Amino acid sequence: LKLEEVLTSNSIPALRAAVVNFIVGGCIRRIQEEEKGQAKKFSFLIHTESGKAAHAWQEELVDAIKTQLTEAAQKNDLVLHALVETSYEELQPSIQLKGFHCPSLPVVVESVKKALADDWVMISRVNSERQVEELLDETGQLRLRTPLNIFIGGQILDRGVTIANLIGFYYGRSPNVFQQDTVLQHSRMFGFRPVADLTVTRFYTEPTIHKAMQRMHESDIALRDAIEKDAEQPVVFIQKAANGAVVPCSPNKIALSKTTTLKPFKRLLPIGFQTDYKSYLRPVTENIDEILRAFAPADSFDEPFLITKEQANWLLSEIQPTLKMETEEGYDFDWEATKSALNYLANLGSDHNGGKVWCLVRTGRKLSRTVAVGSHAKYADAPDSTKTEGEIRKHYAIHNPMLILIRQNGDVEQGWRGCPFYWPVISAQKNISPAIFAEQTLN
């Protein structure tokens, strides 16, 4: 990455979008407030790595983005217009969703140019207790000196420092261990915000941290729902034993960032992958085709059919090496934990169908590998349809889980490698108590 290319480089799309979204979002809110005769100041927090080299580099990048945005505004550069338009299209739906007025794009573009020309954007580094004290106002909050304030800091900003009107947070750290209280405190997503501010508020992080937060949230929701519906209803805490069996687990041993919450109709599926090359993939897909035809009654995939949990695990094991997870981008999928969870769900089945799994096969699908820009995701995450497969699993998966196998065509035009493949989706059944399945426990 060259610093002179920060506005166009493919190396930092998220950081660039975060800064531009903050400026555009802040300008939109300023326009809205000015219509009421008010003018708020807004803040954006960039939580950097603790290492000095990484910290300094992240600061240098943000400085370069601001400088080049200002230069682009002075030159009336089309690059600035394109960046502002992309941010505007990303923010507009959430503003309109809540019924607030969204200024027109030309008005926002001119406001952004004015903000850059008048030096509304101030970058403040917060690296020590002394710097924190110098930046505090009379109420004990970080002072907002200009309309748009960007604070860059490391561990000193972990907690205890209040920041007003925070509409953007970039979590530029990659912790090795996620503790729920620490991660949630760092994220600063909680606490009261005016709804109008909330419509332009954005949180940026990489997929691993997002997944950890998602798991924490799901665990909290499951526990809260169980307590609200029936305080006596048990929430099951389970883990995978060394022999592969699923056994009870003490709640205080669970690392919530490494859990899967099993609740009625919960879906488990790999997201963020590329398929293997055709030479390996094709024979695997054809072999699965043949096995599934043997499993299916009357050689028909029209309706779901029951298979054993061992057969379901075999199918997952065959599929596993054909899907290459984008681990360097933070996308991963624990196949062994998923198979253990499926075994647990299958064993909950009724006496007659204990150990069985519903299998639903669908073919000829043409889902693209990536999704549209601005959808808060990079890779497709819904090979199954809520209206079709979703209704089928709600009808059949009552006492037993379901393994949905979506045979994608895998066309090059959709971003794949030109060969059909199976995309598995595991669905929990309706009749289960909430369970927190620990993929990893604390020593």
PDB file of C-alpha atoms in Angstrom, residues 119-348:
ATOM      1  CA  ASP A 119     -11.107  21.911   8.308  1.00  0.00           C
ATOM      2  CA  TRP A 120     -14.097  20.547  10.234  1.00  0.00           C
ATOM      3  CA  VAL A 121     -12.380  17.165  10.534  1.00  0.00           C
ATOM      4  CA  MET A 122      -9.942  17.094  13.455  1.00  0.00           C
ATOM      5  CA  ILE A 123      -7.800  14.060  14.259  1.00  0.00           C
ATOM      6  CA  SER A 124      -6.713  13.706  17.909  1.00  0.00           C
ATOM      7  CA  ARG A 125      -4.331  11.065  19.187  1.00  0.00           C
ATOM      8  CA  VAL A 126      -4.958   9.697  22.671  1.00  0.00           C
ATOM      9  CA  ASN A 127      -1.984   7.622  23.793  1.00  0.00           C
ATOM     10  CA  SER A 128      -1.479   8.522  27.456  1.00  0.00           C
ATOM     11  CA  GLU A 129      -3.247   9.588  30.618  1.00  0.00           C
ATOM     12  CA  ARG A 130      -1.787  13.082  30.152  1.00  0.00           C
ATOM     13  CA  GLN A 131      -3.262  13.386  26.665  1.00  0.00           C
ATOM     14  CA  VAL A 132      -6.631  12.200  27.952  1.00  0.00           C
ATOM     15  CA  GLU A 133      -6.607  14.856  30.696  1.00  0.00           C
ATOM     16  CA  GLU A 134      -5.729  17.574  28.184  1.00  0.00           C
ATOM     17  CA  LEU A 135      -8.618  16.545  25.925  1.00  0.00           C
ATOM     18  CA  LEU A 136     -11.316  16.357  28.611  1.00  0.00           C
ATOM     19  CA  ASP A 137     -13.952  19.067  28.901  1.00  0.00           C
ATOM     20  CA  GLU A 138     -15.553  20.347  32.110  1.00  0.00           C
ATOM     21  CA  THR A 139     -18.005  17.406  32.163  1.00  0.00           C
ATOM     22  CA  GLY A 140     -15.240  14.784  31.970  1.00  0.00           C
ATOM     23  CA  GLN A 141     -15.884  13.836  28.338  1.00  0.00           C
ATOM     24  CA  LEU A 142     -13.442  14.076  25.452  1.00  0.00           C
ATOM     25  CA  ARG A 143     -13.818  17.625  24.151  1.00  0.00           C
ATOM     26  CA  LEU A 144     -15.384  17.931  20.689  1.00  0.00           C
ATOM     27  CA  ARG A 145     -13.456  20.894  19.301  1.00  0.00           C
ATOM     28  CA  THR A 146     -14.760  20.839  15.732  1.00  0.00           C
ATOM     29  CA  PRO A 147     -17.936  19.589  14.030  1.00  0.00           C
ATOM     30  CA  LEU A 148     -16.284  16.249  13.114  1.00  0.00           C
ATOM     31  CA  ASN A 149     -13.793  14.736  15.580  1.00  0.00           C
ATOM     32  CA  ILE A 150     -11.755  11.586  15.000  1.00  0.00           C
ATOM     33  CA  PHE A 151     -10.058  10.113  18.083  1.00  0.00           C
ATOM     34  CA  ILE A 152      -7.298   7.546  17.573  1.00  0.00           C
ATOM     35  CA  GLY A 153      -6.056   5.554  20.546  1.00  0.00           C
ATOM     36  CA  GLY A 154      -5.158   2.211  22.002  1.00  0.00           C
ATOM     37  CA  GLN A 155      -5.629   0.670  25.416  1.00  0.00           C
ATOM     38  CA  ILE A 156      -6.039   4.056  27.090  1.00  0.00           C
ATOM     39  CA  LEU A 157      -9.472   4.286  25.449  1.00  0.00           C
ATOM     40  CA  ASP A 158     -10.564   0.787  26.470  1.00  0.00           C
ATOM     41  CA  ARG A 159     -12.938   2.047  29.137  1.00  0.00           C
ATOM     42  CA  GLY A 160     -13.639   4.874  31.517  1.00  0.00           C
ATOM     43  CA  VAL A 161     -13.414   7.671  28.931  1.00  0.00           C
ATOM     44  CA  THR A 162     -16.767   9.073  27.788  1.00  0.00           C
ATOM     45  CA  ILE A 163     -17.154  10.311  24.213  1.00  0.00           C
ATOM     46  CA  ALA A 164     -20.252  12.303  23.223  1.00  0.00           C
ATOM     47  CA  ASN A 165     -22.208  11.918  19.966  1.00  0.00           C
ATOM     48  CA  LEU A 166     -20.214   8.859  18.852  1.00  0.00           C
ATOM     49  CA  ILE A 167     -21.544   7.784  15.428  1.00  0.00           C
ATOM     50  CA  GLY A 168     -18.634   5.640  14.267  1.00  0.00           C
ATOM     51  CA  PHE A 169     -16.307   3.077  15.786  1.00  0.00           C
ATOM     52  CA  TYR A 170     -13.477   1.280  14.004  1.00  0.00           C
ATOM     53  CA  TYR A 171     -12.156  -1.678  15.991  1.00  0.00           C
ATOM     54  CA  GLY A 172      -8.655  -1.937  14.569  1.00  0.00           C
ATOM     55  CA  ARG A 173      -7.466  -4.578  17.013  1.00  0.00           C
ATOM     56  CA  SER A 174      -7.304  -8.345  16.757  1.00  0.00           C
ATOM     57  CA  PRO A 175      -7.336  -9.842  20.274  1.00  0.00           C
ATOM     58  CA  ASN A 176      -6.292 -13.452  20.709  1.00  0.00           C
ATOM     59  CA  VAL A 177      -8.819 -14.075  23.493  1.00  0.00           C
ATOM     60  CA  PHE A 178     -12.298 -12.582  23.620  1.00  0.00           C
ATOM     61  CA  GLN A 179     -13.757 -11.841  27.021  1.00  0.00           C
ATOM     62  CA  GLN A 180     -17.374 -10.807  26.738  1.00  0.00           C
ATOM     63  CA  ASP A 181     -17.242  -7.840  29.110  1.00  0.00           C
ATOM     64  CA  THR A 182     -14.000  -6.523  27.577  1.00  0.00           C
ATOM     65  CA  VAL A 183     -15.060  -6.807  23.933  1.00  0.00           C
ATOM     66  CA  LEU A 184     -18.460  -5.256  24.579  1.00  0.00           C
ATOM     67  CA  GLN A 185     -16.899  -2.380  26.549  1.00  0.00           C
ATOM     68  CA  HIS A 186     -14.398  -1.744  23.764  1.00  0.00           C
ATOM     69  CA  SER A 187     -17.082  -1.709  21.101  1.00  0.00           C
ATOM     70  CA  ARG A 188     -19.015   1.208  22.660  1.00  0.00           C
ATOM     71  CA  MET A 189     -22.183   0.093  20.890  1.00  0.00           C
ATOM     72  CA  PHE A 190     -24.330   0.293  24.001  1.00  0.00           C
ATOM     73  CA  GLY A 191     -25.917   3.176  25.830  1.00  0.00           C
ATOM     74  CA  PHE A 192     -28.469   5.761  24.782  1.00  0.00           C
ATOM     75  CA  ARG A 193     -28.243   7.401  21.359  1.00  0.00           C
ATOM     76  CA  PRO A 194     -30.823   9.652  19.716  1.00  0.00           C
ATOM     77  CA  VAL A 195     -32.517   7.651  16.957  1.00  0.00           C
ATOM     78  CA  ALA A 196     -31.470  10.236  14.367  1.00  0.00           C
ATOM     79  CA  ASP A 197     -27.809   9.631  15.329  1.00  0.00           C
ATOM     80  CA  LEU A 198     -28.359   5.891  15.311  1.00  0.00           C
ATOM     81  CA  THR A 199     -29.392   5.952  11.641  1.00  0.00           C
ATOM     82  CA  VAL A 200     -25.876   7.025  10.604  1.00  0.00           C
ATOM     83  CA  THR A 201     -23.967   5.139  13.316  1.00  0.00           C
ATOM     84  CA  ARG A 202     -21.693   2.387  12.028  1.00  0.00           C
ATOM     85  CA  PHE A 203     -19.370  -0.162  13.641  1.00  0.00           C
ATOM     86  CA  TYR A 204     -16.405  -1.598  11.715  1.00  0.00           C
ATOM     87  CA  THR A 205     -14.461  -4.725  12.526  1.00  0.00           C
ATOM     88  CA  GLU A 206     -13.152  -7.865  10.846  1.00  0.00           C
ATOM     89  CA  PRO A 207     -15.201 -11.092  10.456  1.00  0.00           C
ATOM     90  CA  THR A 208     -13.618 -13.005  13.363  1.00  0.00           C
ATOM     91  CA  ILE A 209     -14.532 -10.306  15.882  1.00  0.00           C
ATOM     92  CA  HIS A 210     -17.960  -9.850  14.318  1.00  0.00           C
ATOM     93  CA  LYS A 211     -18.597 -13.583  14.645  1.00  0.00           C
ATOM     94  CA  ALA A 212     -17.466 -13.553  18.284  1.00  0.00           C
ATOM     95  CA  MET A 213     -19.839 -10.681  19.042  1.00  0.00           C
ATOM     96  CA  GLN A 214     -22.648 -12.420  17.191  1.00  0.00           C
ATOM     97  CA  ARG A 215     -22.145 -15.546  19.297  1.00  0.00           C
ATOM     98  CA  MET A 216     -22.125 -13.545  22.524  1.00  0.00           C
ATOM     99  CA  HIS A 217     -25.330 -11.815  21.467  1.00  0.00           C
ATOM    100  CA  GLU A 218     -27.039 -15.101  20.561  1.00  0.00           C
ATOM    101  CA  SER A 219     -26.056 -16.635  23.895  1.00  0.00           C
ATOM    102  CA  ASP A 220     -27.415 -13.639  25.774  1.00  0.00           C
ATOM    103  CA  ILE A 221     -30.683 -13.726  23.813  1.00  0.00           C
ATOM    104  CA  ALA A 222     -31.144 -17.462  24.445  1.00  0.00           C
ATOM    105  CA  LEU A 223     -30.558 -17.075  28.181  1.00  0.00           C
ATOM    106  CA  ARG A 224     -32.813 -14.025  28.427  1.00  0.00           C
ATOM    107  CA  ASP A 225     -35.629 -15.671  26.449  1.00  0.00           C
ATOM    108  CA  ALA A 226     -35.438 -18.813  28.570  1.00  0.00           C
ATOM    109  CA  ILE A 227     -35.690 -16.805  31.786  1.00  0.00           C
ATOM    110  CA  GLU A 228     -38.540 -14.621  30.501  1.00  0.00           C
ATOM    111  CA  LYS A 229     -40.605 -17.542  29.223  1.00  0.00           C
ATOM    112  CA  ASP A 230     -40.013 -19.886  32.123  1.00  0.00           C
ATOM    113  CA  ALA A 231     -37.563 -19.238  34.925  1.00  0.00           C
ATOM    114  CA  GLU A 232     -37.514 -22.972  35.664  1.00  0.00           C
ATOM    115  CA  GLN A 233     -36.723 -23.952  32.065  1.00  0.00           C
ATOM    116  CA  PRO A 234     -33.212 -25.365  31.896  1.00  0.00           C
ATOM    117  CA  VAL A 235     -30.586 -23.933  29.577  1.00  0.00           C
ATOM    118  CA  VAL A 236     -28.270 -26.757  28.620  1.00  0.00           C
ATOM    119  CA  PHE A 237     -24.505 -26.151  28.607  1.00  0.00           C
ATOM    120  CA  ILE A 238     -22.668 -28.782  26.582  1.00  0.00           C
ATOM    121  CA  GLN A 239     -19.250 -29.392  25.086  1.00  0.00           C
ATOM    122  CA  LYS A 240     -17.499 -31.901  22.870  1.00  0.00           C
ATOM    123  CA  ALA A 241     -15.540 -34.507  24.815  1.00  0.00           C
ATOM    124  CA  ALA A 242     -12.213 -35.968  23.722  1.00  0.00           C
ATOM    125  CA  ASN A 243     -13.950 -39.077  22.331  1.00  0.00           C
ATOM    126  CA  GLY A 244     -16.269 -36.967  20.163  1.00  0.00           C
ATOM    127  CA  ALA A 245     -19.306 -37.357  22.403  1.00  0.00           C
ATOM    128  CA  VAL A 246     -21.308 -34.356  23.589  1.00  0.00           C
ATOM    129  CA  VAL A 247     -21.303 -34.033  27.378  1.00  0.00           C
ATOM    130  CA  PRO A 248     -22.571 -31.512  29.958  1.00  0.00           C
ATOM    131  CA  CYS A 249     -20.338 -28.537  30.653  1.00  0.00           C
ATOM    132  CA  SER A 250     -20.078 -26.116  33.572  1.00  0.00           C
ATOM    133  CA  PRO A 251     -21.324 -22.631  32.556  1.00  0.00           C
ATOM    134  CA  ASN A 252     -18.337 -20.916  34.141  1.00  0.00           C
ATOM    135  CA  LYS A 253     -15.970 -22.835  31.842  1.00  0.00           C
ATOM    136  CA  ILE A 254     -17.500 -21.481  28.651  1.00  0.00           C
ATOM    137  CA  ALA A 255     -15.750 -18.892  26.483  1.00  0.00           C
ATOM    138  CA  LEU A 256     -18.797 -17.192  24.960  1.00  0.00           C
ATOM    139  CA  SER A 257     -16.887 -16.084  21.870  1.00  0.00           C
ATOM    140  CA  LYS A 258     -16.365 -19.787  21.080  1.00  0.00           C
ATOM    141  CA  THR A 259     -19.924 -20.998  21.429  1.00  0.00           C
ATOM    142  CA  THR A 260     -22.824 -21.950  19.232  1.00  0.00           C
ATOM    143  CA  THR A 261     -26.288 -21.247  20.560  1.00  0.00           C
ATOM    144  CA  LEU A 262     -28.642 -24.085  19.645  1.00  0.00           C
ATOM    145  CA  LYS A 263     -32.293 -23.052  19.676  1.00  0.00           C
ATOM    146  CA  PRO A 264     -35.363 -23.989  17.614  1.00  0.00           C
ATOM    147  CA  PHE A 265     -34.639 -23.760  13.864  1.00  0.00           C
ATOM    148  CA  LYS A 266     -31.139 -22.333  14.404  1.00  0.00           C
ATOM    149  CA  ARG A 267     -29.094 -22.554  11.157  1.00  0.00           C
ATOM    150  CA  LEU A 268     -25.406 -23.529  11.006  1.00  0.00           C
ATOM    151  CA  LEU A 269     -23.553 -23.145   7.705  1.00  0.00           C
ATOM    152  CA  PRO A 270     -20.150 -22.200   6.274  1.00  0.00           C
ATOM    153  CA  ILE A 271     -19.894 -18.612   4.981  1.00  0.00           C
ATOM    154  CA  GLY A 272     -16.958 -16.970   3.225  1.00  0.00           C
ATOM    155  CA  PHE A 273     -15.289 -19.614   1.055  1.00  0.00           C
ATOM    156  CA  GLN A 274     -14.166 -20.530  -2.442  1.00  0.00           C
ATOM    157  CA  THR A 275     -14.617 -23.982  -3.926  1.00  0.00           C
ATOM    158  CA  ASP A 276     -11.771 -26.346  -4.703  1.00  0.00           C
ATOM    159  CA  TYR A 277     -10.531 -26.677  -8.270  1.00  0.00           C
ATOM    160  CA  LYS A 278     -12.613 -28.638 -10.790  1.00  0.00           C
ATOM    161  CA  SER A 279     -10.211 -31.558 -11.057  1.00  0.00           C
ATOM    162  CA  TYR A 280     -10.822 -32.424  -7.395  1.00  0.00           C
ATOM    163  CA  LEU A 281     -14.293 -31.051  -6.905  1.00  0.00           C
ATOM    164  CA  ARG A 282     -16.141 -32.732  -9.773  1.00  0.00           C
ATOM    165  CA  PRO A 283     -15.601 -36.382  -8.706  1.00  0.00           C
ATOM    166  CA  VAL A 284     -16.566 -35.516  -5.103  1.00  0.00           C
ATOM    167  CA  THR A 285     -19.781 -33.822  -6.234  1.00  0.00           C
ATOM    168  CA  GLU A 286     -20.646 -36.699  -8.555  1.00  0.00           C
ATOM    169  CA  ASN A 287     -20.025 -39.217  -5.778  1.00  0.00           C
ATOM    170  CA  ILE A 288     -22.342 -37.274  -3.427  1.00  0.00           C
ATOM    171  CA  ASP A 289     -24.936 -37.136  -6.234  1.00  0.00           C
ATOM    172  CA  GLU A 290     -24.884 -40.913  -6.460  1.00  0.00           C
ATOM    173  CA  ILE A 291     -25.002 -41.500  -2.698  1.00  0.00           C
ATOM    174  CA  LEU A 292     -27.927 -39.103  -2.264  1.00  0.00           C
ATOM    175  CA  ARG A 293     -29.895 -40.864  -4.986  1.00  0.00           C
ATOM    176  CA  ALA A 294     -29.315 -44.108  -3.092  1.00  0.00           C
ATOM    177  CA  PHE A 295     -30.475 -42.510   0.178  1.00  0.00           C
ATOM    178  CA  ALA A 296     -33.585 -40.884  -1.314  1.00  0.00           C
ATOM    179  CA  PRO A 297     -36.782 -42.941  -1.542  1.00  0.00           C
ATOM    180  CA  ALA A 298     -37.849 -43.589  -5.135  1.00  0.00           C
ATOM    181  CA  ASP A 299     -34.789 -41.643  -6.322  1.00  0.00           C
ATOM    182  CA  SER A 300     -36.683 -38.375  -5.702  1.00  0.00           C
ATOM    183  CA  PHE A 301     -35.588 -35.161  -3.978  1.00  0.00           C
ATOM    184  CA  ASP A 302     -39.059 -33.597  -3.972  1.00  0.00           C
ATOM    185  CA  GLU A 303     -39.568 -34.203  -0.245  1.00  0.00           C
ATOM    186  CA  PRO A 304     -37.138 -34.488   2.696  1.00  0.00           C
ATOM    187  CA  PHE A 305     -36.137 -37.981   3.773  1.00  0.00           C
ATOM    188  CA  LEU A 306     -34.625 -39.393   6.962  1.00  0.00           C
ATOM    189  CA  ILE A 307     -30.997 -40.512   7.141  1.00  0.00           C
ATOM    190  CA  THR A 308     -28.879 -41.597  10.080  1.00  0.00           C
ATOM    191  CA  LYS A 309     -26.614 -39.144  11.873  1.00  0.00           C
ATOM    192  CA  GLU A 310     -23.663 -41.236  10.656  1.00  0.00           C
ATOM    193  CA  GLN A 311     -24.749 -40.751   7.059  1.00  0.00           C
ATOM    194  CA  ALA A 312     -25.201 -37.021   7.662  1.00  0.00           C
ATOM    195  CA  ASN A 313     -21.692 -36.798   9.152  1.00  0.00           C
ATOM    196  CA  TRP A 314     -20.267 -38.705   6.183  1.00  0.00           C
ATOM    197  CA  LEU A 315     -21.857 -36.209   3.793  1.00  0.00           C
ATOM    198  CA  LEU A 316     -20.415 -33.276   5.752  1.00  0.00           C
ATOM    199  CA  SER A 317     -16.983 -34.936   5.795  1.00  0.00           C
ATOM    200  CA  GLU A 318     -17.113 -35.358   2.010  1.00  0.00           C
ATOM    201  CA  ILE A 319     -18.113 -31.726   1.496  1.00  0.00           C
ATOM    202  CA  GLN A 320     -15.652 -30.236   3.989  1.00  0.00           C
ATOM    203  CA  PRO A 321     -12.440 -30.354   1.863  1.00  0.00           C
ATOM    204  CA  THR A 322     -14.260 -28.964  -1.194  1.00  0.00           C
ATOM    205  CA  LEU A 323     -14.997 -25.624   0.487  1.00  0.00           C
ATOM    206  CA  LYS A 324     -11.869 -23.548   1.094  1.00  0.00           C
ATOM    207  CA  MET A 325     -12.590 -21.021   3.838  1.00  0.00           C
ATOM    208  CA  GLU A 326     -11.155 -17.510   3.445  1.00  0.00           C
ATOM    209  CA  THR A 327      -9.293 -17.802   6.752  1.00  0.00           C
ATOM    210  CA  GLU A 328      -6.919 -14.916   6.017  1.00  0.00           C
ATOM    211  CA  GLU A 329      -9.971 -12.649   5.810  1.00  0.00           C
ATOM    212  CA  GLY A 330     -11.288 -13.954   9.135  1.00  0.00           C
ATOM    213  CA  TYR A 331     -13.827 -16.484   7.813  1.00  0.00           C
ATOM    214  CA  ASP A 332     -13.753 -19.934   9.378  1.00  0.00           C
ATOM    215  CA  PHE A 333     -16.074 -22.837  10.075  1.00  0.00           C
ATOM    216  CA  ASP A 334     -15.609 -25.500  12.745  1.00  0.00           C
ATOM    217  CA  TRP A 335     -16.702 -28.646  10.934  1.00  0.00           C
ATOM    218  CA  GLU A 336     -15.990 -30.982  13.847  1.00  0.00           C
ATOM    219  CA  ALA A 337     -17.982 -28.871  16.298  1.00  0.00           C
ATOM    220  CA  THR A 338     -20.833 -28.686  13.778  1.00  0.00           C
ATOM    221  CA  LYS A 339     -20.909 -32.464  13.397  1.00  0.00           C
ATOM    222  CA  SER A 340     -20.907 -32.856  17.181  1.00  0.00           C
ATOM    223  CA  ALA A 341     -23.782 -30.388  17.449  1.00  0.00           C
ATOM    224  CA  LEU A 342     -25.691 -32.296  14.761  1.00  0.00           C
ATOM    225  CA  ASN A 343     -25.149 -35.573  16.644  1.00  0.00           C
ATOM    226  CA  TYR A 344     -26.462 -33.950  19.807  1.00  0.00           C
ATOM    227  CA  LEU A 345     -29.570 -32.675  18.003  1.00  0.00           C
ATOM    228  CA  ALA A 346     -30.192 -36.035  16.313  1.00  0.00           C
ATOM    229  CA  ASN A 347     -30.019 -37.857  19.629  1.00  0.00           C
ATOM    230  CA  LEU A 348     -32.783 -35.616  20.961  1.00  0.00           C
TER     231      LEU A 348
END
